[in-house]
Short mmCIF file of C-alpha atoms in Angstrom, two decimals:
data_model
loop_
_atom_site.label_atom_id
_atom_site.label_comp_id
_atom_site.label_asym_id
_atom_site.label_seq_id
_atom_site.Cartn_x
_atom_site.Cartn_y
_atom_site.Cartn_z
CA MET A 1 112.39 101.08 76.07
CA ASN A 2 109.77 99.98 78.57
CA GLY A 3 110.19 99.79 82.33
CA ALA A 4 111.32 96.16 82.39
CA GLU A 5 114.03 96.85 79.83
CA ILE A 6 115.21 99.91 81.72
CA LEU A 7 115.63 97.82 84.85
CA GLY A 8 117.78 95.39 82.89
CA ILE A 9 120.54 98.00 82.83
CA VAL A 10 122.67 97.69 85.95
CA ALA A 11 123.57 101.02 87.51
CA ASP A 12 126.89 101.39 89.31
CA VAL A 13 126.33 101.27 93.05
CA PRO A 14 128.38 103.66 95.22
CA VAL A 15 130.57 101.81 97.70
CA ALA A 16 131.81 103.23 100.98
CA THR A 17 135.57 103.12 101.32
CA TYR A 18 137.91 103.04 104.25
CA PRO A 19 141.62 103.84 104.43
CA GLY A 20 143.77 100.95 103.27
CA THR A 21 141.04 99.10 101.39
CA VAL A 22 141.82 100.41 97.89
CA THR A 23 144.99 101.21 96.00
CA PRO A 24 145.79 104.61 94.49
CA LEU A 25 147.50 102.90 91.54
CA ARG A 26 145.10 103.37 88.64
CA GLY A 27 147.43 103.51 85.66
CA LEU A 28 145.47 105.30 82.95
CA GLY A 29 142.14 104.14 84.37
CA SER A 30 139.87 106.64 86.10
CA PHE A 31 139.24 106.77 89.83
CA ALA A 32 135.75 105.60 90.77
CA GLU A 33 133.54 106.98 93.53
CA SER A 34 134.53 104.02 95.70
CA GLU A 35 138.15 105.29 95.50
CA ARG A 36 137.49 108.81 96.75
CA ASP A 37 139.76 108.21 99.76
CA VAL A 38 142.81 107.71 97.53
CA PHE A 39 142.05 110.49 95.03
CA PHE A 40 144.42 113.34 95.86
CA GLY A 41 145.38 116.80 94.69
CA ARG A 42 142.11 118.14 93.29
CA ASP A 43 140.29 119.48 96.37
CA ARG A 44 140.19 123.06 95.11
CA GLU A 45 138.96 122.08 91.66
CA ARG A 46 136.36 119.74 93.18
CA ASP A 47 134.97 122.50 95.39
CA GLU A 48 134.94 125.08 92.59
CA LEU A 49 133.10 122.69 90.29
CA ALA A 50 130.59 121.81 93.02
CA GLN A 51 129.96 125.51 93.60
CA LEU A 52 129.46 126.06 89.87
CA VAL A 53 126.84 123.32 89.35
CA THR A 54 124.83 124.20 92.46
CA ALA A 55 124.74 127.97 91.84
CA ASP A 56 121.41 129.74 91.35
CA GLY A 57 120.43 129.86 87.70
CA PHE A 58 122.76 127.06 86.58
CA ARG A 59 121.20 124.75 83.97
CA ALA A 60 124.07 123.14 82.09
CA GLY A 61 127.84 123.35 82.20
CA LEU A 62 130.95 121.96 80.61
CA LEU A 63 134.09 120.49 82.17
CA TYR A 64 136.93 120.28 79.68
CA GLY A 65 140.69 119.74 79.57
CA GLU A 66 143.40 117.82 77.78
CA ALA A 67 143.59 114.02 77.82
CA GLY A 68 145.22 112.68 80.98
CA VAL A 69 144.38 115.71 83.11
CA GLY A 70 141.95 113.69 85.24
CA LYS A 71 138.49 114.92 84.22
CA THR A 72 136.65 111.63 84.74
CA SER A 73 138.41 110.98 88.04
CA LEU A 74 137.43 114.44 89.26
CA LEU A 75 133.81 113.75 88.34
CA GLN A 76 133.58 110.26 89.80
CA ALA A 77 135.86 110.37 92.85
CA GLY A 78 135.64 114.10 93.57
CA LEU A 79 132.44 115.82 92.50
CA GLN A 80 129.93 112.97 92.68
CA PRO A 81 130.54 111.93 96.32
CA THR A 82 130.92 115.56 97.44
CA LEU A 83 127.54 116.49 96.02
CA ARG A 84 125.98 113.42 97.58
CA ASP A 85 127.42 114.42 100.96
CA HIS A 86 125.59 117.76 100.59
CA GLY A 87 122.24 116.36 99.52
CA VAL A 88 122.56 116.66 95.73
CA VAL A 89 122.03 113.49 93.71
CA ALA A 90 124.64 113.15 90.96
CA LEU A 91 123.62 110.62 88.30
CA PHE A 92 126.47 109.40 86.07
CA CYS A 93 125.74 108.20 82.54
CA HIS A 94 127.80 105.02 82.16
CA ASP A 95 126.54 104.04 78.70
CA ASN A 96 126.85 106.89 76.20
CA ARG A 97 125.18 104.82 73.50
CA ARG A 98 121.97 104.74 75.57
CA PRO A 99 122.02 107.84 77.78
CA LEU A 100 118.32 107.88 78.65
CA ASP A 101 118.23 104.26 79.76
CA SER A 102 121.53 104.55 81.61
CA LEU A 103 120.39 107.59 83.59
CA ALA A 104 116.96 106.07 84.23
CA ALA A 105 118.63 102.99 85.70
CA ALA A 106 120.82 105.16 87.92
CA LEU A 107 117.80 107.17 89.09
CA SER A 108 115.82 104.01 89.76
CA HIS A 109 118.57 102.89 92.12
CA VAL A 110 119.00 106.09 94.11
CA ALA A 111 115.30 107.05 94.23
CA ALA A 112 114.14 103.52 95.10
CA GLN A 113 111.39 103.84 92.47
CA GLN A 114 110.61 101.71 89.47
CA PRO A 115 109.19 102.70 86.08
CA ARG A 116 105.47 102.16 85.80
CA ASP A 117 104.07 99.68 83.30
CA GLY A 118 104.71 100.99 79.82
CA GLU A 119 106.64 104.03 81.09
CA ASN A 120 109.70 104.82 79.00
CA ALA A 121 112.98 106.25 80.26
CA ILE A 122 112.25 109.92 79.57
CA GLY A 123 108.81 109.62 81.16
CA PHE A 124 110.28 107.98 84.25
CA LEU A 125 112.99 110.62 84.60
CA SER A 126 110.55 113.48 84.16
CA ARG A 127 108.02 112.06 86.60
CA VAL A 128 110.40 111.22 89.45
CA ILE A 129 112.27 114.54 89.28
CA GLY A 130 109.02 116.45 88.98
CA GLU A 131 107.56 114.77 92.07
CA THR A 132 110.44 115.56 94.41
CA GLY A 133 112.11 118.69 95.71
CA GLN A 134 115.51 117.06 95.28
CA MET A 135 118.29 118.60 93.16
CA TYR A 136 119.73 116.26 90.53
CA LEU A 137 122.87 116.63 88.44
CA PHE A 138 123.09 114.56 85.25
CA ILE A 139 126.75 113.91 84.38
CA LEU A 140 127.50 112.99 80.77
CA ASP A 141 131.20 112.28 80.28
CA ASP A 142 132.58 111.99 76.72
CA ILE A 143 129.04 112.14 75.34
CA ASP A 144 130.40 114.27 72.48
CA MET A 145 132.09 111.18 71.04
CA ALA A 146 128.77 109.32 70.83
CA ILE A 147 126.97 112.38 69.48
CA GLY A 148 129.51 112.65 66.69
CA VAL A 149 128.77 109.19 65.30
CA ASP A 150 125.10 108.60 66.18
CA ASP A 151 122.30 111.12 65.62
CA ASN A 152 120.01 109.06 67.86
CA VAL A 153 122.26 109.86 70.84
CA ALA A 154 122.09 113.58 70.06
CA ASN A 155 118.31 113.31 69.85
CA GLU A 156 118.12 111.49 73.19
CA VAL A 157 120.29 114.03 74.99
CA ALA A 158 118.38 116.93 73.44
CA GLU A 159 115.08 115.40 74.53
CA LEU A 160 116.43 114.78 78.02
CA PHE A 161 117.58 118.38 78.33
CA THR A 162 114.51 120.06 76.88
CA ARG A 163 111.89 117.90 78.63
CA VAL A 164 113.54 117.39 82.01
CA ALA A 165 115.49 120.61 82.55
CA SER A 166 112.70 122.89 81.36
CA ARG A 167 110.09 121.25 83.65
CA SER A 168 112.09 120.78 86.82
CA SER A 169 112.16 124.38 88.12
CA GLY A 170 115.95 124.24 88.24
CA ARG A 171 116.15 120.93 90.13
CA ALA A 172 117.55 119.03 87.12
CA ARG A 173 120.97 120.22 86.00
CA PHE A 174 123.45 118.94 83.45
CA LEU A 175 127.24 118.71 83.37
CA PHE A 176 128.93 117.63 80.16
CA CYS A 177 132.60 116.68 79.96
CA CYS A 178 134.98 116.36 77.04
CA ALA A 179 138.56 116.86 75.89
CA SER A 180 139.52 120.43 74.98
CA GLU A 181 139.95 119.63 71.31
CA ARG A 182 136.39 118.25 71.06
CA VAL A 183 134.40 121.13 72.58
CA HIS A 184 133.27 122.07 69.07
CA SER A 185 131.45 118.74 68.69
CA PHE A 186 128.63 119.98 70.90
CA ALA A 187 127.48 122.18 68.02
CA THR A 188 125.44 119.19 66.82
CA LEU A 189 123.59 119.06 70.11
CA GLU A 190 123.20 122.83 70.44
CA ARG A 191 121.39 122.96 67.11
CA ARG A 192 118.62 121.04 68.90
CA THR A 193 118.74 122.66 72.34
CA GLY A 194 120.03 126.16 71.76
CA SER A 195 123.16 127.43 73.51
CA LEU A 196 124.14 125.13 76.37
CA PHE A 197 127.35 126.54 77.79
CA PRO A 198 127.68 130.25 78.40
CA PRO A 199 131.26 131.21 79.31
CA ASN A 200 130.47 131.38 83.02
CA SER A 201 129.25 127.75 82.95
CA ARG A 202 132.50 126.32 81.59
CA TYR A 203 135.31 124.97 83.74
CA GLU A 204 138.74 124.09 82.37
CA LEU A 205 140.70 121.53 84.36
CA GLY A 206 144.39 122.33 84.08
CA ARG A 207 147.62 120.51 84.78
CA MET A 208 149.13 120.19 88.25
CA GLN A 209 151.81 122.43 89.68
CA ALA A 210 154.98 120.99 91.23
CA ALA A 211 153.89 121.06 94.88
CA GLU A 212 150.56 119.34 94.15
CA ALA A 213 152.23 116.77 91.91
CA HIS A 214 154.88 115.95 94.51
CA MET A 215 152.24 115.43 97.20
CA VAL A 216 150.13 113.21 94.94
CA LEU A 217 153.02 111.02 93.79
CA GLU A 218 154.51 110.73 97.29
CA ARG A 219 151.19 109.63 98.78
CA THR A 220 150.49 107.27 95.88
CA ILE A 221 153.85 105.54 96.34
CA ALA A 222 153.37 105.28 100.10
CA LEU A 223 149.80 103.95 100.03
CA ALA A 224 150.60 101.51 97.21
CA GLY A 225 153.33 99.99 99.38
CA ILE A 226 156.11 100.68 96.86
CA ALA A 227 159.52 100.28 98.46
CA CYS A 228 161.75 103.19 97.41
CA GLN A 229 163.63 106.12 98.88
CA GLU A 230 161.73 109.25 99.87
CA ASP A 231 163.41 111.42 97.22
CA VAL A 232 162.17 109.31 94.29
CA ALA A 233 158.92 111.26 94.03
CA ALA A 234 160.79 114.57 94.04
CA THR A 235 163.12 113.36 91.28
CA VAL A 236 160.20 112.29 89.06
CA VAL A 237 158.49 115.66 89.52
CA GLU A 238 161.76 117.44 88.77
CA GLN A 239 162.10 115.48 85.52
CA LEU A 240 158.47 116.12 84.55
CA LEU A 241 158.86 119.85 85.09
CA HIS A 242 161.32 119.91 82.20
CA LEU A 243 158.31 119.02 80.05
CA GLY A 244 156.19 121.83 81.59
CA THR A 245 153.51 121.47 84.27
CA ILE A 246 152.33 117.97 85.09
CA LEU A 247 149.47 115.72 84.03
CA PRO A 248 148.03 113.38 86.69
CA GLY A 249 148.28 110.64 84.06
CA ASP A 250 152.07 111.14 84.04
CA LEU A 251 152.17 110.62 87.81
CA GLN A 252 150.19 107.39 87.56
CA ILE A 253 152.47 106.04 84.83
CA ALA A 254 155.50 107.00 86.91
CA ALA A 255 154.17 105.22 90.01
CA VAL A 256 153.32 102.06 88.09
CA ALA A 257 156.69 102.10 86.32
CA ILE A 258 158.57 102.57 89.61
CA LYS A 259 156.77 99.56 91.02
CA GLU A 260 157.10 97.30 87.98
CA LEU A 261 160.76 98.19 87.34
CA SER A 262 161.66 98.00 91.06
CA ILE A 263 163.10 101.52 91.10
CA ALA A 264 164.43 102.02 94.63
CA SER A 265 166.42 105.27 94.43
CA SER A 266 166.62 108.61 92.68
CA GLU A 267 170.06 107.56 91.44
CA GLN A 268 168.46 104.78 89.37
CA LEU A 269 166.03 107.29 87.89
CA ARG A 270 168.77 109.73 86.97
CA LYS A 271 170.78 106.99 85.29
CA MET A 272 167.81 106.40 83.00
CA GLY A 273 168.12 110.01 81.92
CA SER A 274 164.57 111.38 82.12
CA TYR A 275 160.93 110.62 82.79
CA ALA A 276 160.54 109.76 79.10
CA GLU A 277 163.16 107.02 79.53
CA LEU A 278 161.33 105.69 82.61
CA GLU A 279 158.16 105.45 80.56
CA ARG A 280 160.01 103.84 77.66
CA CYS A 281 161.64 101.23 79.92
CA TRP A 282 158.26 100.42 81.48
CA ILE A 283 156.64 99.89 78.08
CA ALA A 284 159.60 97.78 76.92
CA ALA A 285 159.39 95.62 80.06
CA ALA A 286 155.67 95.06 79.44
CA ALA A 287 156.40 94.08 75.83
CA GLN A 288 159.19 91.72 76.93
CA ALA A 289 156.77 89.99 79.31
CA THR A 290 154.74 88.79 76.32
CA GLY A 291 157.66 86.66 75.13
CA ASN A 292 158.14 88.59 71.90
CA GLU A 293 159.08 92.20 72.54
CA ARG A 294 159.30 93.19 68.87
CA SER A 295 155.83 91.91 67.96
CA ALA A 296 154.30 93.33 71.13
CA MET A 297 155.74 96.76 70.35
CA ARG A 298 154.26 96.61 66.86
CA LEU A 299 150.91 95.72 68.39
CA LEU A 300 151.10 98.66 70.78
CA ALA A 301 152.06 100.99 67.94
CA GLU A 302 148.95 100.05 65.95
CA LEU A 303 146.70 100.55 68.98
CA ALA A 304 148.31 103.91 69.72
CA THR A 305 147.83 105.28 66.19
CA GLY A 306 144.17 104.29 65.80
CA PRO A 307 141.35 106.87 65.93
CA ALA A 308 140.95 108.42 69.38
CA GLY A 309 138.10 107.10 71.48
CA SER A 310 137.73 103.82 69.60
CA SER A 311 138.23 100.27 70.80
CA TYR A 312 139.73 97.56 68.65
CA PRO A 313 139.32 93.76 68.54
CA ALA A 314 142.41 91.58 68.68
CA ASP A 315 142.03 90.42 65.06
CA TRP A 316 142.03 94.05 63.82
CA ALA A 317 145.21 94.85 65.76
CA ALA A 318 146.89 91.60 64.67
CA ALA A 319 146.14 92.26 61.01
CA ARG A 320 147.39 95.85 61.24
CA ALA A 321 150.60 94.76 62.96
CA CYS A 322 151.08 91.71 60.68
CA ILE A 323 151.39 89.28 63.59
CA GLU A 324 149.69 86.00 64.44
CA LEU A 325 146.21 86.34 65.95
CA ASP A 326 146.93 83.84 68.75
CA PHE A 327 149.97 85.85 69.83
CA ALA A 328 148.00 89.12 69.67
CA ARG A 329 145.34 87.70 71.98
CA GLU A 330 147.89 86.40 74.48
CA ALA A 331 149.95 89.59 74.30
CA LEU A 332 146.95 91.82 74.94
CA VAL A 333 146.16 89.84 78.09
CA VAL A 334 149.73 90.34 79.33
CA LEU A 335 149.84 93.99 78.35
#
């Protein structure tokens, strides 16, 4: 793409936040940099990851962990603003189908420079980074999913790594992120670049322990303005511990469910039986809100069993669930 086309891609602009201006209720969405003030429980992991990517000799690393453990939130609301506070520019790739153009747009914003006439994305990235003494971290989250279905993406990322990293004297660094079960998919990329992730450049993000989880859920409930007794958070954590240690995604679902179901006491939670029942009741309430619980549940079932990482149009889901397209469209809005 030429310079004008690169500038047509809008880069996300960091926004300063202040206490009370954003909600910690994210559901299964990721925390953004603008929500750093309400992102809790990952200070140690944030600092360890920052130390890893800024260490002498670091070129590329990998953050991995199971789905729902909070990898993207850690990158966006934890690592990215922390690095910026310490003078390192973290550029997040927001379009994995066009990584070069996405990163060039992000660099254009933070460096206040524009591509020259006829200058393509890789040329712009190489030139700007080569002209400054600034350290840059390129963050590519879930890029493995795009690499697996499009060789052009693998070629772009390989070119970015070989041309920019090799000519930046260590100023350009790369952090890839993926789910634990997809680490192997980087073999496609490594055939073009050579080994990317030595063991000491990998960081596994694990589940939360009980004390961390209790603090996160308690603060989430308080800052979201959810009216319930103080022991509700402790009861949820107690129930989750029966399933093992705790995913941040579980805490978000619990907080949203407590709000939507108007759970006011630990007694109400215990009557439900378990966290799994809280989740089930929340999903059922959402399905009921569509006006046809049975059809909505069938729609959700089809979406849940589709290939991971894909998105589906309403007509695909309606056909799979054998329901009317008009209802599917309305139900998806409600859900």
